Tab-separated table of C-alpha atoms and ligand atoms in Angstrom:
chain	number	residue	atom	x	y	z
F	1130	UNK	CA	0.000	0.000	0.000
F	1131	UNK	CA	1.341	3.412	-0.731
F	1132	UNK	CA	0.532	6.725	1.103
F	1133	UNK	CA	0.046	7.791	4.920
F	1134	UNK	CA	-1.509	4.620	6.848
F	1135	UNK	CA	-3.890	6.668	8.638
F	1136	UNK	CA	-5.363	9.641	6.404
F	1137	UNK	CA	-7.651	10.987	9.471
F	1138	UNK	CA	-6.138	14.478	9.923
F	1139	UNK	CA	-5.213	14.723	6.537
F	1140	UNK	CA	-8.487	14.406	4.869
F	1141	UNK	CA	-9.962	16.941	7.459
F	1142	UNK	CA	-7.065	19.139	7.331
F	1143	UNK	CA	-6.703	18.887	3.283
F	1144	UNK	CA	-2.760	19.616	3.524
F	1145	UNK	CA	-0.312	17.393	1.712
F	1146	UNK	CA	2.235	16.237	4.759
F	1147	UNK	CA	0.381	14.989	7.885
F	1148	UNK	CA	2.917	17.429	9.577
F	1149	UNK	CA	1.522	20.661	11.139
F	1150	UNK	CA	4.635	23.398	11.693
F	1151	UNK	CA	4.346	23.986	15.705
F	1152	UNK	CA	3.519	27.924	16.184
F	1153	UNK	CA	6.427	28.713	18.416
F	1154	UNK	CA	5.870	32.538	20.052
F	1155	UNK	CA	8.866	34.678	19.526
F	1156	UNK	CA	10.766	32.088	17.649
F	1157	UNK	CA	9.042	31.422	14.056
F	1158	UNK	CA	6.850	33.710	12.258
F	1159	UNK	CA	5.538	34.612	8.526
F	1160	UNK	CA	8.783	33.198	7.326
F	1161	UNK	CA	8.566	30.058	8.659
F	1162	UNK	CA	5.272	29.771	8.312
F	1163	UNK	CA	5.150	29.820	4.449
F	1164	UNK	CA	8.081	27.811	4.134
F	1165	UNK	CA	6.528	24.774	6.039
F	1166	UNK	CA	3.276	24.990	4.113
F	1167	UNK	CA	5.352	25.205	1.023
F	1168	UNK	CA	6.543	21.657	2.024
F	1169	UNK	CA	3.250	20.539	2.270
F	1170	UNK	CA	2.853	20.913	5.739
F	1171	UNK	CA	0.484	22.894	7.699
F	1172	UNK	CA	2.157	26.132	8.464
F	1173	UNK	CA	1.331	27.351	11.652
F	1174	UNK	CA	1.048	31.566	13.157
F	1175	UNK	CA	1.713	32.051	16.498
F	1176	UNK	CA	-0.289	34.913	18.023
F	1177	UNK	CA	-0.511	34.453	21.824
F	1178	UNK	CA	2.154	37.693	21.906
F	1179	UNK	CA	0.778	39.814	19.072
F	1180	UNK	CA	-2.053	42.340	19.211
F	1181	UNK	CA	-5.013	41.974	16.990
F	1182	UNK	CA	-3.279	44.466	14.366
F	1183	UNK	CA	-0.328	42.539	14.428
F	1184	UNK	CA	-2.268	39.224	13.682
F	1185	UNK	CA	-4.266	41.157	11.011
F	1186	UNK	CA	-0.715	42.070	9.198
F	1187	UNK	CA	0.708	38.811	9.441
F	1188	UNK	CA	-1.959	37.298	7.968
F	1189	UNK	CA	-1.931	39.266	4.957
F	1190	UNK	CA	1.738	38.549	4.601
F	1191	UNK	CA	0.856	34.883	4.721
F	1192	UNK	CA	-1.854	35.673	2.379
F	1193	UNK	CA	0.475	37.107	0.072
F	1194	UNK	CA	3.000	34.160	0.246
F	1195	UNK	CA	0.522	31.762	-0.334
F	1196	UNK	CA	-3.274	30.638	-0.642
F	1197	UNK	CA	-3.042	27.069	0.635
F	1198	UNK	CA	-4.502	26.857	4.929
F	1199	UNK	CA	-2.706	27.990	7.475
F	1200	UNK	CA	-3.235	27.660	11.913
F	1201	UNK	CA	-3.674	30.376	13.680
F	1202	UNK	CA	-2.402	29.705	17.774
F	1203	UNK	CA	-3.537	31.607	20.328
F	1204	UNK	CA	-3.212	30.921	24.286
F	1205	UNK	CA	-6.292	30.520	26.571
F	1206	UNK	CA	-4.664	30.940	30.685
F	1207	UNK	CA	-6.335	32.650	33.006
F	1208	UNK	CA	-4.472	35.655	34.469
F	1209	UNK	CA	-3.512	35.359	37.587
F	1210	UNK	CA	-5.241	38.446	39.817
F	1211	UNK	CA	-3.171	40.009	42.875
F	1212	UNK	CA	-0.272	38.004	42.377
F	1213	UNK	CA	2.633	39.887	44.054
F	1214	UNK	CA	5.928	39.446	42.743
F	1215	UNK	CA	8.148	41.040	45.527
F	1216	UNK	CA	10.193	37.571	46.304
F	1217	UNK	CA	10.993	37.421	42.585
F	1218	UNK	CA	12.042	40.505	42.065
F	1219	UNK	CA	14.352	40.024	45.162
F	1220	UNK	CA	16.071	37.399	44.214
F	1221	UNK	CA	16.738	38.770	40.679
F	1222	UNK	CA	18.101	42.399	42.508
F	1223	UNK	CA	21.922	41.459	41.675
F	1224	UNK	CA	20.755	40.847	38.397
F	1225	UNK	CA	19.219	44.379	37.974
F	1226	UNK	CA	22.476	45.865	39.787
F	1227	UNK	CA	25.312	44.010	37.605
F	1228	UNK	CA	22.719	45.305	34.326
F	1229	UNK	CA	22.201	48.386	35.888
F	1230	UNK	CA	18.448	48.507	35.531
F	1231	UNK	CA	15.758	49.269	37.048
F	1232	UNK	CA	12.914	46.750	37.936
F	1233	UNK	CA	9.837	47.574	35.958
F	1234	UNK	CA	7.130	46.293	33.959
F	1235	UNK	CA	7.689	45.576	30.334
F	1236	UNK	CA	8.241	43.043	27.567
F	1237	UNK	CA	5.448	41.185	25.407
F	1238	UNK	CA	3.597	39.738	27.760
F	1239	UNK	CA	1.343	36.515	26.593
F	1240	UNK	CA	-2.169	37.346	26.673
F	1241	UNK	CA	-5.248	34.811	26.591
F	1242	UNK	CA	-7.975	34.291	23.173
F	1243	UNK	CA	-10.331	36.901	24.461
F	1244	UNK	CA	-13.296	39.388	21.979
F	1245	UNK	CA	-10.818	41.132	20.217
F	1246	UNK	CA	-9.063	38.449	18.724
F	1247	UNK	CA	-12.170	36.518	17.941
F	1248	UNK	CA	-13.430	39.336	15.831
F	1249	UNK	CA	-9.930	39.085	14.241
F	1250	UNK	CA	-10.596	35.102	13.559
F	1251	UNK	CA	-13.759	36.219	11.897
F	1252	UNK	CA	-12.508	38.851	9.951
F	1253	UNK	CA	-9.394	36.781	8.733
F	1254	UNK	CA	-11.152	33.340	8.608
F	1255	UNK	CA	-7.918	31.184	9.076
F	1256	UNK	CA	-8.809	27.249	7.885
F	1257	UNK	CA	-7.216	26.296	11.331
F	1258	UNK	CA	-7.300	27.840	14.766
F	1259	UNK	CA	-4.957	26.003	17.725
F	1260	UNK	CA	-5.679	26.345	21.540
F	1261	UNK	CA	-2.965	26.170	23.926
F	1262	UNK	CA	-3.822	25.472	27.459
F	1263	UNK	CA	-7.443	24.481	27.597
F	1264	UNK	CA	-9.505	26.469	25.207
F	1265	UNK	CA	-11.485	29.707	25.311
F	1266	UNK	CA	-14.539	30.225	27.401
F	1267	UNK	CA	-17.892	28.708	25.377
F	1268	UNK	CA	-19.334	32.193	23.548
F	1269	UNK	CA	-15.541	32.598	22.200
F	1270	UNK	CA	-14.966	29.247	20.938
F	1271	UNK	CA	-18.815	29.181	19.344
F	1272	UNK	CA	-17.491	32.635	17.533
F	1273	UNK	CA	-14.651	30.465	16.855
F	1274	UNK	CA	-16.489	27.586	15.309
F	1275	UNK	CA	-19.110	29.839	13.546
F	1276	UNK	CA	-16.682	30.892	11.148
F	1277	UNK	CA	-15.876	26.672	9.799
F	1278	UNK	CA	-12.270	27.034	11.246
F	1279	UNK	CA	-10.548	23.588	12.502
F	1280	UNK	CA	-9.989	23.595	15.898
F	1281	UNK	CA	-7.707	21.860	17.307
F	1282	UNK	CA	-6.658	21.844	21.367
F	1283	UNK	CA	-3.568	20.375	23.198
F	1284	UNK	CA	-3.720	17.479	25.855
F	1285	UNK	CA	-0.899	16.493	28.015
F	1286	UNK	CA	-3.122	13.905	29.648
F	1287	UNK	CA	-5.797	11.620	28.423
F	1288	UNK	CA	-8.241	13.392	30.938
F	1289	UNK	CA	-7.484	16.500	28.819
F	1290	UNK	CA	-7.800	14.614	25.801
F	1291	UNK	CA	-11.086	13.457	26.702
F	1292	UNK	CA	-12.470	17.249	28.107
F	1293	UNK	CA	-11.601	18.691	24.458
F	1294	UNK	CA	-12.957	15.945	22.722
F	1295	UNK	CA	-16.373	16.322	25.049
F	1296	UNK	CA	-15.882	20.716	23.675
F	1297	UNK	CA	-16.039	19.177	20.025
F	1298	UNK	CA	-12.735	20.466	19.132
F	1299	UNK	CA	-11.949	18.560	15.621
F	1300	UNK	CA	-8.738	16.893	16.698
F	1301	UNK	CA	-6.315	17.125	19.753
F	1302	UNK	CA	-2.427	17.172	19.983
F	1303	UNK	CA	-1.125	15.109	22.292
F	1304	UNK	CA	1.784	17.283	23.742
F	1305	UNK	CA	4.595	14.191	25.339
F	1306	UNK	CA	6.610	15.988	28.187
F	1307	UNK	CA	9.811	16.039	25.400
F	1308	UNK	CA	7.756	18.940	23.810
F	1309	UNK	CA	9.747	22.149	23.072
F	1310	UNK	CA	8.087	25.356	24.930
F	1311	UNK	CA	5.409	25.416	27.393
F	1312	UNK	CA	3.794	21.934	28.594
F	1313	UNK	CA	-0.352	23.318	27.581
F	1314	UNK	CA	-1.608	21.387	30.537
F	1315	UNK	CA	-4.581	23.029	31.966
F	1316	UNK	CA	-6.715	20.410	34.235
F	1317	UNK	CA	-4.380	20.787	37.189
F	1318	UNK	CA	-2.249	17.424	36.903
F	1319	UNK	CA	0.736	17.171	39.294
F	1320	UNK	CA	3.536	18.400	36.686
F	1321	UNK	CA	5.824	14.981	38.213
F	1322	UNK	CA	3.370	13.157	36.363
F	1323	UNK	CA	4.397	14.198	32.846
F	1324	UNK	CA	3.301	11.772	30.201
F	1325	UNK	CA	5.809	11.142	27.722
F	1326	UNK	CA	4.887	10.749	23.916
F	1327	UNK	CA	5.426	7.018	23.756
F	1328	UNK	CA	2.872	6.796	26.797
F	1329	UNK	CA	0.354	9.748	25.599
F	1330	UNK	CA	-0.121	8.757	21.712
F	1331	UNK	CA	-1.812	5.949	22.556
F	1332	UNK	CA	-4.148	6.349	25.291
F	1333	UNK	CA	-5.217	9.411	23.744
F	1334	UNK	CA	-6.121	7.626	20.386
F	1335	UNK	CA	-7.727	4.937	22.458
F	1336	UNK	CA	-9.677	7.442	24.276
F	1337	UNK	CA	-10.973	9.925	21.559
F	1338	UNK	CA	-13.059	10.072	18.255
F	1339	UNK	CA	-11.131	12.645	16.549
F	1340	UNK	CA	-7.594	12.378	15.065
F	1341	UNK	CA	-5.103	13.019	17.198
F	1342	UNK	CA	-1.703	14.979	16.291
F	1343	UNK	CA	1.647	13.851	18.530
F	1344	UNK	CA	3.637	16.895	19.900
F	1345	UNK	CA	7.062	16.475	21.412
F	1346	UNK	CA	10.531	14.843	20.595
F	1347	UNK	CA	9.636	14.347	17.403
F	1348	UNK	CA	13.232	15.223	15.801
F	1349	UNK	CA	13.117	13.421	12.476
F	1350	UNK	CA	11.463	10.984	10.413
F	1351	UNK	CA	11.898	7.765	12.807
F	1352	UNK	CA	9.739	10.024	14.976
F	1353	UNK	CA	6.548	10.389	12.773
F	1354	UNK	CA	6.994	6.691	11.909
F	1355	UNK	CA	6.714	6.005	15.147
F	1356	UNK	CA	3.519	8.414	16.040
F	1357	UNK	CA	1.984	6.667	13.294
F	1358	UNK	CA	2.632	3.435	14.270
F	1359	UNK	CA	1.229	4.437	18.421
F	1360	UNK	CA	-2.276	5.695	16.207
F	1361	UNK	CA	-0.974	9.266	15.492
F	1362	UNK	CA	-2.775	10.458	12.022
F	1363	UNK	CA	-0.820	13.435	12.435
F	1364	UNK	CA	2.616	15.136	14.243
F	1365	UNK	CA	3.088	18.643	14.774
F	1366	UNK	CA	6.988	19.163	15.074
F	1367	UNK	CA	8.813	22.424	16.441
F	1368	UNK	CA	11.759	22.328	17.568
F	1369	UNK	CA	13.383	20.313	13.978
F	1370	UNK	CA	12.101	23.541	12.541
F	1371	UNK	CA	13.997	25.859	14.457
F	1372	UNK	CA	17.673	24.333	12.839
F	1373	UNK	CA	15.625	25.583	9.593
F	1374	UNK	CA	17.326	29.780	8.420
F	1375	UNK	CA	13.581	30.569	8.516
F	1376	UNK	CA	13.360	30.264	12.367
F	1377	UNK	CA	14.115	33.665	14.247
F	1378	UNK	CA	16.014	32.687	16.923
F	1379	UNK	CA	19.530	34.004	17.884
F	1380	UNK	CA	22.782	32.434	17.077
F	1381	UNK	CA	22.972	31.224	20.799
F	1382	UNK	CA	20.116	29.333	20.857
F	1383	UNK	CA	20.696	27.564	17.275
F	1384	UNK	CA	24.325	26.781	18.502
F	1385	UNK	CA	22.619	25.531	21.922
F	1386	UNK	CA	20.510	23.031	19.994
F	1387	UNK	CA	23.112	20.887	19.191
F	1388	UNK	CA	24.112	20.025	22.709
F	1389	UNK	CA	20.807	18.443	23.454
F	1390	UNK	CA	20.336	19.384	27.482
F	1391	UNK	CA	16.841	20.799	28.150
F	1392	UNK	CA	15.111	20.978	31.201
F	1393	UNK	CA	12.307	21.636	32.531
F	1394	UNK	CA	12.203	25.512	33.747
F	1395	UNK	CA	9.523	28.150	35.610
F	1396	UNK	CA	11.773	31.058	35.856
F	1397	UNK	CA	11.034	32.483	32.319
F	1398	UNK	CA	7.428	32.929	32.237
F	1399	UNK	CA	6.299	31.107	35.734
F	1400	UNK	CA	4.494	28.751	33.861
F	1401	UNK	CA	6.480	25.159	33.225
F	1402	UNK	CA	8.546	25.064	29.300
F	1403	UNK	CA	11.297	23.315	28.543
F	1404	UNK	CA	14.300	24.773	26.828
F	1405	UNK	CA	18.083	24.787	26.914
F	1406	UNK	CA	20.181	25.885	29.559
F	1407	UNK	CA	21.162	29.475	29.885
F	1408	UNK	CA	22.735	31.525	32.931
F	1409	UNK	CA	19.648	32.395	34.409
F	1410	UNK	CA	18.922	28.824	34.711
F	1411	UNK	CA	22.394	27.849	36.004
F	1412	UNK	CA	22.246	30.346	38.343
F	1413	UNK	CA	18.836	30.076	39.991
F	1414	UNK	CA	18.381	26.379	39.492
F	1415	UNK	CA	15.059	25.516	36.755
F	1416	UNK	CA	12.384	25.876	39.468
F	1417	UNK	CA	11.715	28.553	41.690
F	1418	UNK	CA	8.848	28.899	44.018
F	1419	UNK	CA	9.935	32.507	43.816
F	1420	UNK	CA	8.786	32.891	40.246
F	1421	UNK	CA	5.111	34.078	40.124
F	1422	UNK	CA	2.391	32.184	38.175
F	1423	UNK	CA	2.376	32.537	34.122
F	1424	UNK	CA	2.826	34.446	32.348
F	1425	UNK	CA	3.567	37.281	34.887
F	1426	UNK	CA	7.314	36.183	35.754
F	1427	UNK	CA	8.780	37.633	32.515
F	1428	UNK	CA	7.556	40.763	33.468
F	1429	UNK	CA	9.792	41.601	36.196
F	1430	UNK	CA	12.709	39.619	33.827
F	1431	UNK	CA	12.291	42.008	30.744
F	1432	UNK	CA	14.799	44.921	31.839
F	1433	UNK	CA	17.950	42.336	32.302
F	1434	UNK	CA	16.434	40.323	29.319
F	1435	UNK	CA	17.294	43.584	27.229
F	1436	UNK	CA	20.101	44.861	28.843
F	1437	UNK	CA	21.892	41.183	28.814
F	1438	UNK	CA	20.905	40.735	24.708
F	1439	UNK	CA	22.514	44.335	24.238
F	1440	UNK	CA	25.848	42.886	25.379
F	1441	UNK	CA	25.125	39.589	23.392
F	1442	UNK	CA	24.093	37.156	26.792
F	1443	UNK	CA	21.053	35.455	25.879
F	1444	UNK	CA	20.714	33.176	29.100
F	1445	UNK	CA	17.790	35.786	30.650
F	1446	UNK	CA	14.872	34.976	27.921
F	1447	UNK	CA	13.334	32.057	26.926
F	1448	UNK	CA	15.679	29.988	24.754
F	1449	UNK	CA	12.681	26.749	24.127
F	1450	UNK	CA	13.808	23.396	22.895
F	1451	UNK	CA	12.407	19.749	22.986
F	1452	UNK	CA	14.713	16.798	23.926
F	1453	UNK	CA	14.905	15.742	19.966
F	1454	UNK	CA	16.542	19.159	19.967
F	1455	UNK	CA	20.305	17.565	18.306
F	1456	UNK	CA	18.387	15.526	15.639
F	1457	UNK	CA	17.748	18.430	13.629
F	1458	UNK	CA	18.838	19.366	10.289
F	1459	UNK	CA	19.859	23.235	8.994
F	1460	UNK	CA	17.999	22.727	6.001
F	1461	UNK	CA	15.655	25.047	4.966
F	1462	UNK	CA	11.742	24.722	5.861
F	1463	UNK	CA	10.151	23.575	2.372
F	1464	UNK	CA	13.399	21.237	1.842
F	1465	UNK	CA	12.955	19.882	5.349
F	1466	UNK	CA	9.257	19.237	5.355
F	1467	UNK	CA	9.333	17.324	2.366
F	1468	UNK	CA	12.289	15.171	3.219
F	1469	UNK	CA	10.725	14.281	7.026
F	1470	UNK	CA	7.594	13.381	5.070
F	1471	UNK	CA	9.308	11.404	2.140
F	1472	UNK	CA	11.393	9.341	4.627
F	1473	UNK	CA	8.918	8.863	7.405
F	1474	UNK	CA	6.930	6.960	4.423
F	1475	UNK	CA	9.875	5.185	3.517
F	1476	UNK	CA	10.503	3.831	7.365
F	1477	UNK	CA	6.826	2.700	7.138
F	1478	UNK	CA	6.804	0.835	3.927
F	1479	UNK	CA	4.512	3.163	2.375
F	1480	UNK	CA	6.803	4.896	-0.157
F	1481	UNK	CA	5.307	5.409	-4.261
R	628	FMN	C1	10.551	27.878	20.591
R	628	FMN	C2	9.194	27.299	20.891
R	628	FMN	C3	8.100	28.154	21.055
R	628	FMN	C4	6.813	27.611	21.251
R	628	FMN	N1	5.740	28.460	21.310
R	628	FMN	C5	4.487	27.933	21.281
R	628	FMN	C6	3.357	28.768	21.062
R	628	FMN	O1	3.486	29.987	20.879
R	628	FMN	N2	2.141	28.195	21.065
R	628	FMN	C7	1.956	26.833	21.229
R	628	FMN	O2	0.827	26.358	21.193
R	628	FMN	N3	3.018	26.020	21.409
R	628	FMN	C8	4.265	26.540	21.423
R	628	FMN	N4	5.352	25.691	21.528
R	628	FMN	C9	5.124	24.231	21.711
R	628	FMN	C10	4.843	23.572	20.361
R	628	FMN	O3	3.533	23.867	19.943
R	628	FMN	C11	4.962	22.026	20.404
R	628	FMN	O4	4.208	21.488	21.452
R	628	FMN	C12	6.407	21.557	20.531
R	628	FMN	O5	7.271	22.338	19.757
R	628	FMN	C13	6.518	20.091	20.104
R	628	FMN	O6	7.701	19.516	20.571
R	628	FMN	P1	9.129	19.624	19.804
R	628	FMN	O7	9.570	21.035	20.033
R	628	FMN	O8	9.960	18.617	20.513
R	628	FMN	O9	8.880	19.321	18.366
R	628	FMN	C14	6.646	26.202	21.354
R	628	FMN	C15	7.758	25.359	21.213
R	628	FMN	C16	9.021	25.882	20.969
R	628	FMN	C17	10.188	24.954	20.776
């Protein structure tokens, strides 16, 4: 038999590759986007640190790069109210006095899906809309729906699995604990009980109706073979795609990739990602109770964050990675996509 073995998420999703580029804030943009869905993939927009006229101009140049379906990403936390931040900003004061800065507000701070943005969905009509940690409250995501977008949500558990699937989402990532960035889970599981993707796949696709996309680790094309294989119709791959000249990320972090230690960390946006090791991390150890709840601990960061970059240190912002991170390739996007896909049906037996 030739072609995918399980055409779930690509007959709903109508792309060529069953790959969906991860949206990955602050790291991959228009760019990247179009290059990916060149591939064949589905090219993903990350817009949980944009403002609606922001989103609205990105879209256009996306538009004007190409007319095949794109995902638009957008977070869905609840901000934390009265959250003080007084330890935190205590135990970063040598910080502010080696930088000489002065602790204040600043920096893109992530923002949840709210009114705005959903008149922006229905103005822009994406084909695809992605939820990251849990999804928007029920008027939103019925705006959301309304306008035919697929929606897709992110599980790190099967119980999360199971609440999108119950929201009639049309098909879920499951996000392994190897993933790149934050960890989306929303349902209050004990973070020492990370699934990891060999674990998830399957008792998500066991649990659910809908397809279900694997997220994390997935470094090459061994990786979607093996998705496939645990009842994956789909993989959604980031940090593979940061190696790729269309990923904005500084020379640090690309160099970083290679050496393959990531850990789990709070201190960059209070909420749990993993990325690589940087001096913040060194310093401070990954985990804080310190750090206040996402997103507000970059706040308080973004002064050394900008004074450190100005002098080239790039150890006080988020550097993301998964643990695949060294099995990338510095190819570009549309080159990469196709290859991952090509191979992946090759390791499968599948190949024309
Ligand atoms: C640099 C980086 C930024 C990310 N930003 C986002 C984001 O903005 N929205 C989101 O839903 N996921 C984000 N993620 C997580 C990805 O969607 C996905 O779960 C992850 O990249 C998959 O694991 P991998 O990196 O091992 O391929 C990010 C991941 C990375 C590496």
């Amino acid at each position: 038999m030739v072609g995918w073995p399980d055409r779930r998420w690509l007959d709903l999703v109508g792309t060529e590759q069953p790959i969906v580029q991860a949206p990955m804030a602050g790291a991959g943009g228009v760019e990247l986007c179009i290059a990916a869905i060149e591939g064949g993939a589905l090219g993903s927009l990350p817009c949980g640190m944009l403002s609606p006229e922001q989103v609205r101009a990105q879209v256009a140049e996306v538009r004007a790069g190409t007319d095949r379906p794109f995902n638009l990403n957008f977070f869905c936390h609840r901000m934390p109210d009265g959250v003080g931040d007084a330890a935190w900003r205590e135990l970063l004061r040598p910080y502010y006095e080696e930088f000489g800065v002065q602790p204040s507000n600043g920096g893109a701070m992530r923002l949840p899906f709210d009114a705005a943005m959903a008149e922006v969905v229905e103005e822009v009509r994406p084909a695809v809309v992605s939820f990251h940690f849990g999804l928007p409250e029920p008027s939103l995501l019925d705006r959301v729906k309304a306008t035919g977008a697929i929606v897709i949500g992110n599980a790190t558990t099967v119980e999360e699995a199971l609440w999108l699937d119950e929201r009639g989402v049309h098909a879920v990532i499951a996000q392994g604990f190897e993933a790149g960035g934050h960890s989306g889970r929303f349902l209050g599981s004990d973070p020492a009980e990370a699934l990891g993707l060999f674990a998830l796949v399957p008792q998500a696709a066991d649990a659910v109706r809908i397809p279900v996309i694997a997220a994390g680790g997935i470094g090459d094309a061994r990786g979607i073979a093996a998705a496939f294989t645990l009842g994956a119709s789909g993989v959604e791959i980031g940090t593979a795609y940061l190696h790729c000249p269309e990923a904005g990320i500084s020379d640090a972090h690309r160099r970083k990739l290679r050496e393959g230690r990531t850990v789990f960390t709070n201190l960059l946006s209070g909420g749990l990602a993993r990325g690589v090791h940087g001096r913040l991390i060194d310093d401070l150890g990954p985990i804080r109770p310190e750090a206040p709840r996402y997103p507000l601990a970059s706040a308080a960061l973004a002064p050394i964050r900008a004074a450190a970059e100005k002098r080239c240190e790039f150890g006080f912002g988020p550097m993301w990675a998964g643990q695949a991170a060294p099995l990338g390739q510095a190819l570009p996007a549309a080159e990469l996509t196709r290859q991952l896909g090509a191979d992946a049906l090759a390791i499968l037996g599948r190949a024309g």
